[in-house]
mmCIF file of C-alpha atoms and ligand atoms in Angstrom:
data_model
loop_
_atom_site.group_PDB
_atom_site.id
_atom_site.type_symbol
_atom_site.label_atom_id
_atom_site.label_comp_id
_atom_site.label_asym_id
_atom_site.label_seq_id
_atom_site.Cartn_x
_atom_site.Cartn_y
_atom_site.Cartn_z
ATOM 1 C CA UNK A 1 0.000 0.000 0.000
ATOM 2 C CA UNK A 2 1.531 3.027 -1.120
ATOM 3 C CA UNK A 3 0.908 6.233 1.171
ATOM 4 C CA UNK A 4 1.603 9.901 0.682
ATOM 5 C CA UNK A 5 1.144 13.231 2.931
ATOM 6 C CA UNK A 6 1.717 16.794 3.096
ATOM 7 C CA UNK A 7 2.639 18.915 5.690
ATOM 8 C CA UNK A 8 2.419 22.502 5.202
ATOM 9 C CA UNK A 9 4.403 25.786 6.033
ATOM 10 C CA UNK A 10 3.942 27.513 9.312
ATOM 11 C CA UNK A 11 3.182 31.060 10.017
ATOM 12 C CA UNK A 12 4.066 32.185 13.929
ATOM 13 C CA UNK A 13 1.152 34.505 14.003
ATOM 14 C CA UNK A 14 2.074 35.282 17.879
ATOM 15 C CA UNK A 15 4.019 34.135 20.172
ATOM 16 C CA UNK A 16 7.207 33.021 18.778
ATOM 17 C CA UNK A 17 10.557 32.699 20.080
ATOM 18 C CA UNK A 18 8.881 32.296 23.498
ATOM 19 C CA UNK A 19 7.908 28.629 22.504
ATOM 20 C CA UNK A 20 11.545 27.715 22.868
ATOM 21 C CA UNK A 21 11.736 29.368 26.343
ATOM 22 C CA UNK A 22 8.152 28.234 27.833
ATOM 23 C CA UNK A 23 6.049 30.353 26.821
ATOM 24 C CA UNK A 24 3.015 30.339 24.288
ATOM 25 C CA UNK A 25 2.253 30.804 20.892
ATOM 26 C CA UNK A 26 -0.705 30.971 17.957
ATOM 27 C CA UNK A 27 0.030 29.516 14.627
ATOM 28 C CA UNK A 28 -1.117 28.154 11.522
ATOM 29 C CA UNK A 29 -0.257 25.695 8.486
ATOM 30 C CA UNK A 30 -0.604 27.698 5.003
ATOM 31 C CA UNK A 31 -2.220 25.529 2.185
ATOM 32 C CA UNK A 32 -0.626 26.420 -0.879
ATOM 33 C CA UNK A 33 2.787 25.825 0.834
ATOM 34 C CA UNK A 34 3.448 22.242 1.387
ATOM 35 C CA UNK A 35 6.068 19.526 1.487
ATOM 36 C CA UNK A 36 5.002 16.298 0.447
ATOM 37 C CA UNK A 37 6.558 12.627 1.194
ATOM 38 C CA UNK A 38 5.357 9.390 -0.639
ATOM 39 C CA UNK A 39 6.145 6.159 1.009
ATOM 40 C CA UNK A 40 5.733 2.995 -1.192
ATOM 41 C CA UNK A 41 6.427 -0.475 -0.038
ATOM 42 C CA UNK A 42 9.936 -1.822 -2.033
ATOM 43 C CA UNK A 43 11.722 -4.837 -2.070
ATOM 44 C CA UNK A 44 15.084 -2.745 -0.482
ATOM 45 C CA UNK A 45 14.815 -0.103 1.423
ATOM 46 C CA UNK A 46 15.340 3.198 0.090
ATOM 47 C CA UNK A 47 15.768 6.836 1.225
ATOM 48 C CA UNK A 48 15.618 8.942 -2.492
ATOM 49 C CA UNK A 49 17.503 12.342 -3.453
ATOM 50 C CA UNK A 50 14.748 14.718 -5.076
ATOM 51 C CA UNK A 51 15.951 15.652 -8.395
ATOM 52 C CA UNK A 52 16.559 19.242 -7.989
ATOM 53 C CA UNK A 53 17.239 19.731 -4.165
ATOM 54 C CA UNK A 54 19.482 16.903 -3.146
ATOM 55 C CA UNK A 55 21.764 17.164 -6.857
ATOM 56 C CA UNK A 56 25.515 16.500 -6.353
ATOM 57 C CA UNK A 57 25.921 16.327 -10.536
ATOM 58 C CA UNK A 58 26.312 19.914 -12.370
ATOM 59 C CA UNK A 59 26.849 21.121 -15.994
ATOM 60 C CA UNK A 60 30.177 23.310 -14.694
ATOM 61 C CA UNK A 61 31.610 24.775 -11.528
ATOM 62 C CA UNK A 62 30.006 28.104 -11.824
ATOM 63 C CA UNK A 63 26.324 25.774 -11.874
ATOM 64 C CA UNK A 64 27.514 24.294 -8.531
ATOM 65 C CA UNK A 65 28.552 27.346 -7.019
ATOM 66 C CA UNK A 66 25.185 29.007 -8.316
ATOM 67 C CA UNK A 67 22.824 26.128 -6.674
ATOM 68 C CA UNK A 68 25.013 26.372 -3.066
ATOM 69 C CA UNK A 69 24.535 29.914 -2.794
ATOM 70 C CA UNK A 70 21.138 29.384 -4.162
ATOM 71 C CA UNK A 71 20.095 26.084 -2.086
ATOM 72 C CA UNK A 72 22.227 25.637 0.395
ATOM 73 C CA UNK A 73 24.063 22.637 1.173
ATOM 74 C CA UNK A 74 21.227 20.308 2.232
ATOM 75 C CA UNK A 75 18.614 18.988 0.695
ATOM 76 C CA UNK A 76 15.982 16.859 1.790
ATOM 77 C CA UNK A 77 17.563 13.274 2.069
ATOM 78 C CA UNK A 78 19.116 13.443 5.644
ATOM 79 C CA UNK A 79 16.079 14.876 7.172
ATOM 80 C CA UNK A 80 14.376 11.585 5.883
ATOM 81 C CA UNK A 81 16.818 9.409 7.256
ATOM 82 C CA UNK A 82 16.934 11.428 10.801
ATOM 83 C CA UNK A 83 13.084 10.968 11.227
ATOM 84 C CA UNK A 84 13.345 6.952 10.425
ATOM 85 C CA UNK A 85 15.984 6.675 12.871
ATOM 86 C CA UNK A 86 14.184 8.802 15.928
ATOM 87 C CA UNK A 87 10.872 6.664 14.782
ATOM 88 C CA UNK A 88 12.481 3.373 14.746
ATOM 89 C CA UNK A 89 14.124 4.312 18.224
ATOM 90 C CA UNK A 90 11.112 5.944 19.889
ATOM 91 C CA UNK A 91 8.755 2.442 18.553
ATOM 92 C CA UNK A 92 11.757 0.431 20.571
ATOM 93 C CA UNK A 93 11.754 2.240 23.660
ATOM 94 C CA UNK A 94 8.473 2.467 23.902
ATOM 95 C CA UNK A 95 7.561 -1.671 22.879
ATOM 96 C CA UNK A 96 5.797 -0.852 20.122
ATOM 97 C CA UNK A 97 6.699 -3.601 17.549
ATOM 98 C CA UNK A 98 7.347 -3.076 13.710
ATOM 99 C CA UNK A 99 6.796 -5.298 11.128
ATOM 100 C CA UNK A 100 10.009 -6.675 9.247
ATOM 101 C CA UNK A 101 9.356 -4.696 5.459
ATOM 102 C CA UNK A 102 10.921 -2.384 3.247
ATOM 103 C CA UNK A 103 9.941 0.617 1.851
ATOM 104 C CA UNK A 104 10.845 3.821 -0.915
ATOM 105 C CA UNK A 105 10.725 7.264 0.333
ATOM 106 C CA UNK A 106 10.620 9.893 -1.667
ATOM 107 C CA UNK A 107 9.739 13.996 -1.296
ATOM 108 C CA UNK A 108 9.156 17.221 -3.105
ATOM 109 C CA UNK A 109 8.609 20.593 -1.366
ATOM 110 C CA UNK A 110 7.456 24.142 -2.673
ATOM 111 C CA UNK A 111 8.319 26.017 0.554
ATOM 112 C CA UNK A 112 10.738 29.036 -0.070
ATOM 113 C CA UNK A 113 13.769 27.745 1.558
ATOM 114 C CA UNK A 114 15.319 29.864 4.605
ATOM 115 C CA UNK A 115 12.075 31.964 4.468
ATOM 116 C CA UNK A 116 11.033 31.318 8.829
ATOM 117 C CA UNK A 117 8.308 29.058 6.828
ATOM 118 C CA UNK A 118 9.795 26.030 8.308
ATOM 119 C CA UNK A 119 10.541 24.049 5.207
ATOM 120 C CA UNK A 120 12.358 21.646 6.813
ATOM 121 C CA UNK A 121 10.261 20.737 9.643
ATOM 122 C CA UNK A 122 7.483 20.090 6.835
ATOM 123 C CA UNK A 123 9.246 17.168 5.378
ATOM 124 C CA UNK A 124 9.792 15.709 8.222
ATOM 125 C CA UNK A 125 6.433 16.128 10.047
ATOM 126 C CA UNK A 126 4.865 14.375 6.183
ATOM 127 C CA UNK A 127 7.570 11.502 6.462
ATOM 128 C CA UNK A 128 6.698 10.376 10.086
ATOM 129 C CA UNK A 129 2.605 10.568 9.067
ATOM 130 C CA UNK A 130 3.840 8.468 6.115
ATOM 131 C CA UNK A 131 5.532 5.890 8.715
ATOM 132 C CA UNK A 132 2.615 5.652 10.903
ATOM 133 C CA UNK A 133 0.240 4.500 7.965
ATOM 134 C CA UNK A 134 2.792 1.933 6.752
ATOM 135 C CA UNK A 135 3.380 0.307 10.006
ATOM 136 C CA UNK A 136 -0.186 0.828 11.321
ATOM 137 C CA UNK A 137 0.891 2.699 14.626
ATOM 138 C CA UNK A 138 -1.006 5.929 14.156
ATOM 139 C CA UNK A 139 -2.560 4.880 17.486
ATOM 140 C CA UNK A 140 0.156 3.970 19.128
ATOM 141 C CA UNK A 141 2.143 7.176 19.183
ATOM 142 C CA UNK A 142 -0.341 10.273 20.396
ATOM 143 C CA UNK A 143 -0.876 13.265 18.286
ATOM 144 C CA UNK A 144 0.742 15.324 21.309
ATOM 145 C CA UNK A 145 3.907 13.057 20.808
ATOM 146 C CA UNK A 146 4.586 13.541 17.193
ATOM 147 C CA UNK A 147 5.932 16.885 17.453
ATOM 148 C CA UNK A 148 8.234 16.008 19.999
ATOM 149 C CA UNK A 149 9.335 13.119 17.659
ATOM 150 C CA UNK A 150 10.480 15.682 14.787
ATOM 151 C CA UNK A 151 11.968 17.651 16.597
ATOM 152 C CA UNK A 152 14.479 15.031 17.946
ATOM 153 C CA UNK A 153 14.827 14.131 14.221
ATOM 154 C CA UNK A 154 15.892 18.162 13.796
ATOM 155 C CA UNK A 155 18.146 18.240 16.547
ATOM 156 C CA UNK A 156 19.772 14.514 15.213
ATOM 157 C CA UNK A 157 21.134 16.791 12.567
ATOM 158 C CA UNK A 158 22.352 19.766 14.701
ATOM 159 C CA UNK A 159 18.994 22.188 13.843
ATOM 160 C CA UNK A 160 18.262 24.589 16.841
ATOM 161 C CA UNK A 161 14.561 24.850 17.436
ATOM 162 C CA UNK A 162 11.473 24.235 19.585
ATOM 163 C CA UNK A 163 8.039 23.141 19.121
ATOM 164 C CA UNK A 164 5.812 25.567 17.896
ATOM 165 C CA UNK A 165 6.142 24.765 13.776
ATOM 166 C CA UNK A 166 5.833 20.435 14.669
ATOM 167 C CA UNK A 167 2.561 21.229 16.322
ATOM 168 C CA UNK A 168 1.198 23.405 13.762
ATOM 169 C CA UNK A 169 2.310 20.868 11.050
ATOM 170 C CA UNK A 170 1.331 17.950 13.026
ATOM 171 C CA UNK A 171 -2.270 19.393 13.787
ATOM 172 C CA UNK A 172 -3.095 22.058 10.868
ATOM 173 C CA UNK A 173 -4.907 24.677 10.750
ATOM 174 C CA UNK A 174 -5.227 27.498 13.731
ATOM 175 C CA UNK A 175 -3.604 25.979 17.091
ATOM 176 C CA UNK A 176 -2.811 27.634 20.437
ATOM 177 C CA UNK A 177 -0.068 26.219 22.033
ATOM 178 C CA UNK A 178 1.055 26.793 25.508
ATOM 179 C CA UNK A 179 4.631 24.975 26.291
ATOM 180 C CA UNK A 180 4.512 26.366 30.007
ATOM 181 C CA UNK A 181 6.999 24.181 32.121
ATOM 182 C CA UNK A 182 4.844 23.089 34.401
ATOM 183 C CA UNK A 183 3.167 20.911 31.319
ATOM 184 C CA UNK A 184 6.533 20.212 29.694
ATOM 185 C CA UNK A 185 7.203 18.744 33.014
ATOM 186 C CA UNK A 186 4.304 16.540 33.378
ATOM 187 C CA UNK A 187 2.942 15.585 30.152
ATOM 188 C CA UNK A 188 6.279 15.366 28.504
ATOM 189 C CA UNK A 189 4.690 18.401 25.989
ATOM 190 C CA UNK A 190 2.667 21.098 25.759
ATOM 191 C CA UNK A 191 -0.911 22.181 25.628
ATOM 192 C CA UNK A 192 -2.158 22.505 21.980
ATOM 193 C CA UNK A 193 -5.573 23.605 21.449
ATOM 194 C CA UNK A 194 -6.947 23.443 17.736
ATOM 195 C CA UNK A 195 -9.078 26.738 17.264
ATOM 196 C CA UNK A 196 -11.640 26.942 14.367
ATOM 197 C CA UNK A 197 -9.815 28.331 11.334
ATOM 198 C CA UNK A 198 -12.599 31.188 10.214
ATOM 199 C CA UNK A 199 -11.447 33.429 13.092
ATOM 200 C CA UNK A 200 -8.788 34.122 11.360
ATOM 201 C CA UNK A 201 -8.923 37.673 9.615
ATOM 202 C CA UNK A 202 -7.614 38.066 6.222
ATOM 203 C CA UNK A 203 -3.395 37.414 6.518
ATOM 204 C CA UNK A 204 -0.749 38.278 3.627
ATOM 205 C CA UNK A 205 2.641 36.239 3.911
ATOM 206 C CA UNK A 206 5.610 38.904 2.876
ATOM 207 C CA UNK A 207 8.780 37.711 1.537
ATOM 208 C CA UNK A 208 11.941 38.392 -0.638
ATOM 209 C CA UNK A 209 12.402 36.379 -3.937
ATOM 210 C CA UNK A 210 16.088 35.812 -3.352
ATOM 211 C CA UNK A 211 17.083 36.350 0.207
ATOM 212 C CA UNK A 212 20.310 38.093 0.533
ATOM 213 C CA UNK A 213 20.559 39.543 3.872
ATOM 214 C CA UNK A 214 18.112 37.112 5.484
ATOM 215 C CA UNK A 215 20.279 37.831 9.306
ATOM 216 C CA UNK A 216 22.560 35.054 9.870
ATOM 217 C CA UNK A 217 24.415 37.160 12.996
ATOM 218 C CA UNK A 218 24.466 34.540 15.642
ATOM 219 C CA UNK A 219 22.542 36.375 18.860
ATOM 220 C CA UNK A 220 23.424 35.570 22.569
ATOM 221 C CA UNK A 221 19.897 35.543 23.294
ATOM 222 C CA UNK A 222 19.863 32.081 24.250
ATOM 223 C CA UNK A 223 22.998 32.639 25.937
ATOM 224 C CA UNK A 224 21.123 36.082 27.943
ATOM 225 C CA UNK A 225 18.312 33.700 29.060
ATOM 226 C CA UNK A 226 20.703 31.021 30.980
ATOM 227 C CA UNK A 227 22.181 33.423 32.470
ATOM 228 C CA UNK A 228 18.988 34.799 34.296
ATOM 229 C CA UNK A 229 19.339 37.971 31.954
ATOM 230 C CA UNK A 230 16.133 40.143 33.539
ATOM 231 C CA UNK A 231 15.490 41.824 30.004
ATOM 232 C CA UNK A 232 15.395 38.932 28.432
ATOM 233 C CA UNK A 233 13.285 36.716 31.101
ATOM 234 C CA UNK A 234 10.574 39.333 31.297
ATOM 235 C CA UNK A 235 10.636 40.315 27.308
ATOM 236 C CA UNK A 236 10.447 36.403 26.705
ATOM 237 C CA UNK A 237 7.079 36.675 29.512
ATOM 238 C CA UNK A 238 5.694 39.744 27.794
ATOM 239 C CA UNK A 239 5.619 37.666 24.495
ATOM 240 C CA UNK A 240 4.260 34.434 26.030
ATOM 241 C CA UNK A 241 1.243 36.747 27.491
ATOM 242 C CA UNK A 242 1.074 38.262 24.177
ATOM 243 C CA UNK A 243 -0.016 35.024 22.690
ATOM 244 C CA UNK A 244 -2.355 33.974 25.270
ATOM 245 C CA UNK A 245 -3.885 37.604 24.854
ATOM 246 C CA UNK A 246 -4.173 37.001 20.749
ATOM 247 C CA UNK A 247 -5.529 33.658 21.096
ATOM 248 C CA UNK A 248 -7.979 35.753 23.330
ATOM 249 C CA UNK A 249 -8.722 38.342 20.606
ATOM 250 C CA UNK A 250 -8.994 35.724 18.100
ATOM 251 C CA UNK A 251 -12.187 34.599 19.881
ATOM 252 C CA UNK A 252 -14.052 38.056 20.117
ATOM 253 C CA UNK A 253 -12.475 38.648 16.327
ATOM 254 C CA UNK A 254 -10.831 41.836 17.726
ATOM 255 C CA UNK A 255 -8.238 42.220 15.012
ATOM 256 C CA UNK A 256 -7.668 45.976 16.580
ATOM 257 C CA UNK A 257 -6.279 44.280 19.094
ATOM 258 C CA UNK A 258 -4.718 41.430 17.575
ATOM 259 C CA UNK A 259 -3.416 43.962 15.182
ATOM 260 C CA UNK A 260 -1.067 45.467 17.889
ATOM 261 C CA UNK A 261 -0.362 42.422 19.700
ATOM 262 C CA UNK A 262 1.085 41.605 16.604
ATOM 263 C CA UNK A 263 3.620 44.645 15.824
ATOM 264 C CA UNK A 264 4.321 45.073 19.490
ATOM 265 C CA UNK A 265 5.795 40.844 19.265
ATOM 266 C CA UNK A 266 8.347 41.910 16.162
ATOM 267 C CA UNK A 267 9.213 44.821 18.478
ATOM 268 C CA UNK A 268 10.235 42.963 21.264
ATOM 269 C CA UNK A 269 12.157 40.179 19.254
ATOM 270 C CA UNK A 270 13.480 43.548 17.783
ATOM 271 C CA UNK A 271 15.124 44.370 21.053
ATOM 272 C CA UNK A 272 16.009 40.922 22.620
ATOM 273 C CA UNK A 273 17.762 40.418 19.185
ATOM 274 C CA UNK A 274 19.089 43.299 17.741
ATOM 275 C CA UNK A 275 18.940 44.800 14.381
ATOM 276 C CA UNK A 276 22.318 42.446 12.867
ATOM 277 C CA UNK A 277 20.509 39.420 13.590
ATOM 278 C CA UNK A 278 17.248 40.258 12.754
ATOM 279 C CA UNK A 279 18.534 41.065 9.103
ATOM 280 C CA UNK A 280 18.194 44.481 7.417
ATOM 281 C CA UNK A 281 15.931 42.979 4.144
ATOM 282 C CA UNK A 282 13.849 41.526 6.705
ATOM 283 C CA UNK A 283 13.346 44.408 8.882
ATOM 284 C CA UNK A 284 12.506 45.924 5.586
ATOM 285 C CA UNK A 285 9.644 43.672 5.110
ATOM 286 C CA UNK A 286 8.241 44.632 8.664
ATOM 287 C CA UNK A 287 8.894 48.151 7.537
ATOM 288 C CA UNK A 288 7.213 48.168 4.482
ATOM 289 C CA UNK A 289 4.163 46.630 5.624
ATOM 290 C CA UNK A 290 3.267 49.171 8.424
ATOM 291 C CA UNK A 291 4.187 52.362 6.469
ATOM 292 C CA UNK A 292 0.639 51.366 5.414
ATOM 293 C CA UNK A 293 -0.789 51.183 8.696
ATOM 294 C CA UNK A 294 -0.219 47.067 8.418
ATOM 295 C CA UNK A 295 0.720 45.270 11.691
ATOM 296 C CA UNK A 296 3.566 43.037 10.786
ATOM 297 C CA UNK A 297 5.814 40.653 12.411
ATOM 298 C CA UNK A 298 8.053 37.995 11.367
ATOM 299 C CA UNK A 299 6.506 34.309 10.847
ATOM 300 C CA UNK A 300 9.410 32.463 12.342
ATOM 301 C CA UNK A 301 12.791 33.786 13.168
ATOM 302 C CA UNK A 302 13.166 35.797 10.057
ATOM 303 C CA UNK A 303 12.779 35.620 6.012
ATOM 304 C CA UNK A 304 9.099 36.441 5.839
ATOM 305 C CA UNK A 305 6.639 38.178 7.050
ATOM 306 C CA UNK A 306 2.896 37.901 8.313
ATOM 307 C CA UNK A 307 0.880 40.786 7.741
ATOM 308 C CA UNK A 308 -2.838 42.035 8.796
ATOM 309 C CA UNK A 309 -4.347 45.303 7.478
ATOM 310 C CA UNK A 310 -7.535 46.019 10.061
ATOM 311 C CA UNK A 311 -8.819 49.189 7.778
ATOM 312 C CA UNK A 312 -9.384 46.812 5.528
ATOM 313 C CA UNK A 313 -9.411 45.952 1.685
ATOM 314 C CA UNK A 314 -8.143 49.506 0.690
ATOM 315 C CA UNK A 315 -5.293 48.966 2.978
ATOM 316 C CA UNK A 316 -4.626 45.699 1.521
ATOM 317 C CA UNK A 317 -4.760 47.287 -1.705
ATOM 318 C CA UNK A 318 -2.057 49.542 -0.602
ATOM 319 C CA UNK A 319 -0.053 46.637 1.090
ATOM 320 C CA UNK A 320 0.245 45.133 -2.215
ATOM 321 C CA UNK A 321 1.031 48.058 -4.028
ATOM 322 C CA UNK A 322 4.187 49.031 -1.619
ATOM 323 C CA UNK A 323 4.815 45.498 -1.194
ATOM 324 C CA UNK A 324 5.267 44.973 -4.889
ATOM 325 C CA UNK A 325 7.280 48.237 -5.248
ATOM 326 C CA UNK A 326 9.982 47.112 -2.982
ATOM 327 C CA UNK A 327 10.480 44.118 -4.523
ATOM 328 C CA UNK A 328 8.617 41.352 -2.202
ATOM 329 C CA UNK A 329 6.154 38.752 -2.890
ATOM 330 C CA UNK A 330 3.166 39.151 -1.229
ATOM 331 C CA UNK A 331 0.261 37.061 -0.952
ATOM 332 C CA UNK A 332 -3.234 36.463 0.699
ATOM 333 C CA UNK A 333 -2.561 33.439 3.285
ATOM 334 C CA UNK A 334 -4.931 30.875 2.721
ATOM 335 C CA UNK A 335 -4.994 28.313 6.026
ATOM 336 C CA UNK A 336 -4.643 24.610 5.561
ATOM 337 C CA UNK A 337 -7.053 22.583 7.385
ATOM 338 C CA UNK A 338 -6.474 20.525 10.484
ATOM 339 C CA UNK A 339 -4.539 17.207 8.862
ATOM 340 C CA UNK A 340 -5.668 15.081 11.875
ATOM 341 C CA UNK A 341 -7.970 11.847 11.615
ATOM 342 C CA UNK A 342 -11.678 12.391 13.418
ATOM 343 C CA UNK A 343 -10.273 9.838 15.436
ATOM 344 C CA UNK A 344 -7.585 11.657 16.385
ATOM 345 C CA UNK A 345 -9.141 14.556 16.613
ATOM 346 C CA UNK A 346 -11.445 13.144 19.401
ATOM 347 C CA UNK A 347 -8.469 11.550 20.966
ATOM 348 C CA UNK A 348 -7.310 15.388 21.642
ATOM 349 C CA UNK A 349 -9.632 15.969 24.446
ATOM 350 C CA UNK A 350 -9.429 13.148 26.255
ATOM 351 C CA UNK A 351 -6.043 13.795 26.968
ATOM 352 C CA UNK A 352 -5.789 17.657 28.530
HETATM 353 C C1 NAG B 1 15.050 -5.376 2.792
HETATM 354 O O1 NAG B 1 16.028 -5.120 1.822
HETATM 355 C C2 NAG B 1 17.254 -5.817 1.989
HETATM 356 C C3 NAG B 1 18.164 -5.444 0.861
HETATM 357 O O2 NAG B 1 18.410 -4.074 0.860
HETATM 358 C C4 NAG B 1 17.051 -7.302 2.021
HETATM 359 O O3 NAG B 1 18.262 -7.955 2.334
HETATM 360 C C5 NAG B 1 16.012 -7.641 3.055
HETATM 361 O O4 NAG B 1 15.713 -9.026 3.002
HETATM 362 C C6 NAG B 1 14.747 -6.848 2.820
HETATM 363 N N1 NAG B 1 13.791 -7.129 3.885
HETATM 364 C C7 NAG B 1 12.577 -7.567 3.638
HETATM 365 C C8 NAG B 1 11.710 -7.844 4.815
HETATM 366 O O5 NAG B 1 12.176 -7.742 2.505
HETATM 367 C C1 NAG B 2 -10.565 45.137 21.490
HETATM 368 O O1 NAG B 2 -9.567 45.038 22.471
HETATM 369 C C2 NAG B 2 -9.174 46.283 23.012
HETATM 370 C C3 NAG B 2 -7.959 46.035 23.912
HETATM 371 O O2 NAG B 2 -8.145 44.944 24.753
HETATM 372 C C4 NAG B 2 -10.331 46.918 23.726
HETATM 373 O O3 NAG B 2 -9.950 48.165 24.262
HETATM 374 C C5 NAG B 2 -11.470 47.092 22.739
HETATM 375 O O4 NAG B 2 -12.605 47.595 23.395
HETATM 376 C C6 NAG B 2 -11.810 45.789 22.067
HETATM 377 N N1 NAG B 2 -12.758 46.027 21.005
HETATM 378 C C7 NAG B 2 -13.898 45.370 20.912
HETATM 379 C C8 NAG B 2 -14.758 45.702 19.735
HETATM 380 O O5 NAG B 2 -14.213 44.524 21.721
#
């Protein structure tokens, strides 16, 4: 039985970095931005390159130079083989028995690489849905679990990250996520509560065609946070509260509201982080976007941004127009829907 799924690109619509330091955030998976992984049954078993992202053959020197600076060094392949070692490993620990049989893996992906849309994440989140089908353990391994499984496949291969973009894959759609350590502690993972989709307002994603500046300064934020820094502890709380207040205004459909929650997040990343590694083309973006009165704010840790206009269609109209002008793509977000099962979607509940 051959089985295929897609996971899609996540926007941090509030929230974000706090996730990593246990705090809160609201996101969502974006439907025309998806990775997708088929998984057929084979007679060996097989991890395959994609064509175009995992090429190590090249007309000339100036071609392989071009697709580096271009691509990057990595394509797809080890992120495969990360997630079927941390699922193989996780089954044994945990007794869960998988049948002896071999299978093909294969991916493609149409999210902009190094764009904060968490490309990578994506293809693993749609390799571990295609494991669970093929060895029948989608039962066996809760929907609260999975996210936690892909990120240990991330961090396998040295990625630096936390849980916010696995849950939104994992679940779809809207989902507010509180990763307070008093849960981490007990359940092993965080709170995740699907929200219905339609109180979303109308989004646009914001983002360069070719990033060149896309902030690659390492920050000691991290570093700050060990080491008790006050600044950062109580900027990190301000942004947790910031999400539980959005997921808040999301319910009354107070975009006013949500609308400043939203620009005063990027401003306090701004300050934790500092204007080197935020990136000057992305602070652009966030730049660009309010000179029309748009609230804007990164959707991960930098390469695009999430934007909401509350005057309206005019100001949309606008948003495009100076969006266009400096040179960004800029779309209306349309929101994938939750990816879960019914059954697992019942399963949720009984679990909080
Ligand atoms: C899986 O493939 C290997 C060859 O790569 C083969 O030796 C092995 O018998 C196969 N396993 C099954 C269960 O078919
Ligand atoms: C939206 O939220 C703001 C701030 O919390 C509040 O002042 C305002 O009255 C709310 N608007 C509506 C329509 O509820």
């Amino acid at each position: 039985m051959e089985v295929e799924h897609k996971a899609y690109a996540r926007v941090g619509l509030l929230g974000n970095p706090s996730d990593v330091y246990g705090g809160r955030a609201v996101s969502f998976a974006v439907a025309g931005l998806w990775a997708t992984v088929r998984l057929r049954p084979s007679d060996e078993l097989l991890v395959q390159p994609h064509p175009r992202h995992d090429l190590v053959a090249f007309p000339s020197l100036t071609a392989l130079v071009d697709r580096l600076e271009g691509g990057g060094y990595y394509g797809g392949v080890r992120l495969l083989l990360a997630i079927c070692k941390v699922f193989h490993s996780h089954c044994r620990r945990n007794g869960i028995a998988l049948d002896d049989k071999n299978f093909t893996l294969s991916y493609d992906t149409n999210i902009p690489r190094q764009a904060g849309l968490s490309g990578s994440s994506a293809i693993v989140c749609a390799a571990l849905s295609c494991l669970l089908d093929f060895y029948n353990v989608r039962d066996k391994i809760r929907v609260e679990v999975r996210p936690n499984l892909i990120l240990d496949a991330e961090k396998e291969l040295g990625i630096v990250a936390g849980l916010q973009d696995r849950v939104a894959q994992v679940y779809g759609g809207l989902v507010y996520m509180d990763f307070s350590q008093e849960h981490m502690d007990k359940l092993g993972h965080g709170i995740y509560t699907p929200l219905d989709v339609n109180l979303l307002p109308p989004l646009y994603l914001i983002y360069a065609e070719n990033p060149s500046d896309s902030g690659k300064v390492h920050s000691s934020v991290r570093q700050r946070w060990f080491d008790g820094d006050q600044f950062i502890i109580s900027s990190m709380k301000e942004v947790a509260q910031q999400a539980y207040d959005g997921h808040n205004a999301l319910l009354q459909k107070n975009y006013t509201d949500l609308a400043r929650l939203m620009n005063r997040n990027f401003d306090l990343r701004r300050q934790m982080f500092g204007d080197d590694a935020l990136g000057a083309l992305n602070i652009k973006m966030v730049e660009v976007a309010r000179s029309v009165g748009a609230a804007s704010k990164f959707t991960g840790s930098g390469g695009a941004v999430v934007a909401l206009c509350p005057d309206g269609d005019a100001q949309a109209e606008l948003l495009k127009k100076v969006c266009q002008e400096a040179g960004f793509v800029v779309e209306l977000i349309q929101v994938a829907p939750s990816v879960l099962t019914e059954e697992e979607l019942a399963s949720l509940s009984d679990h909080h």
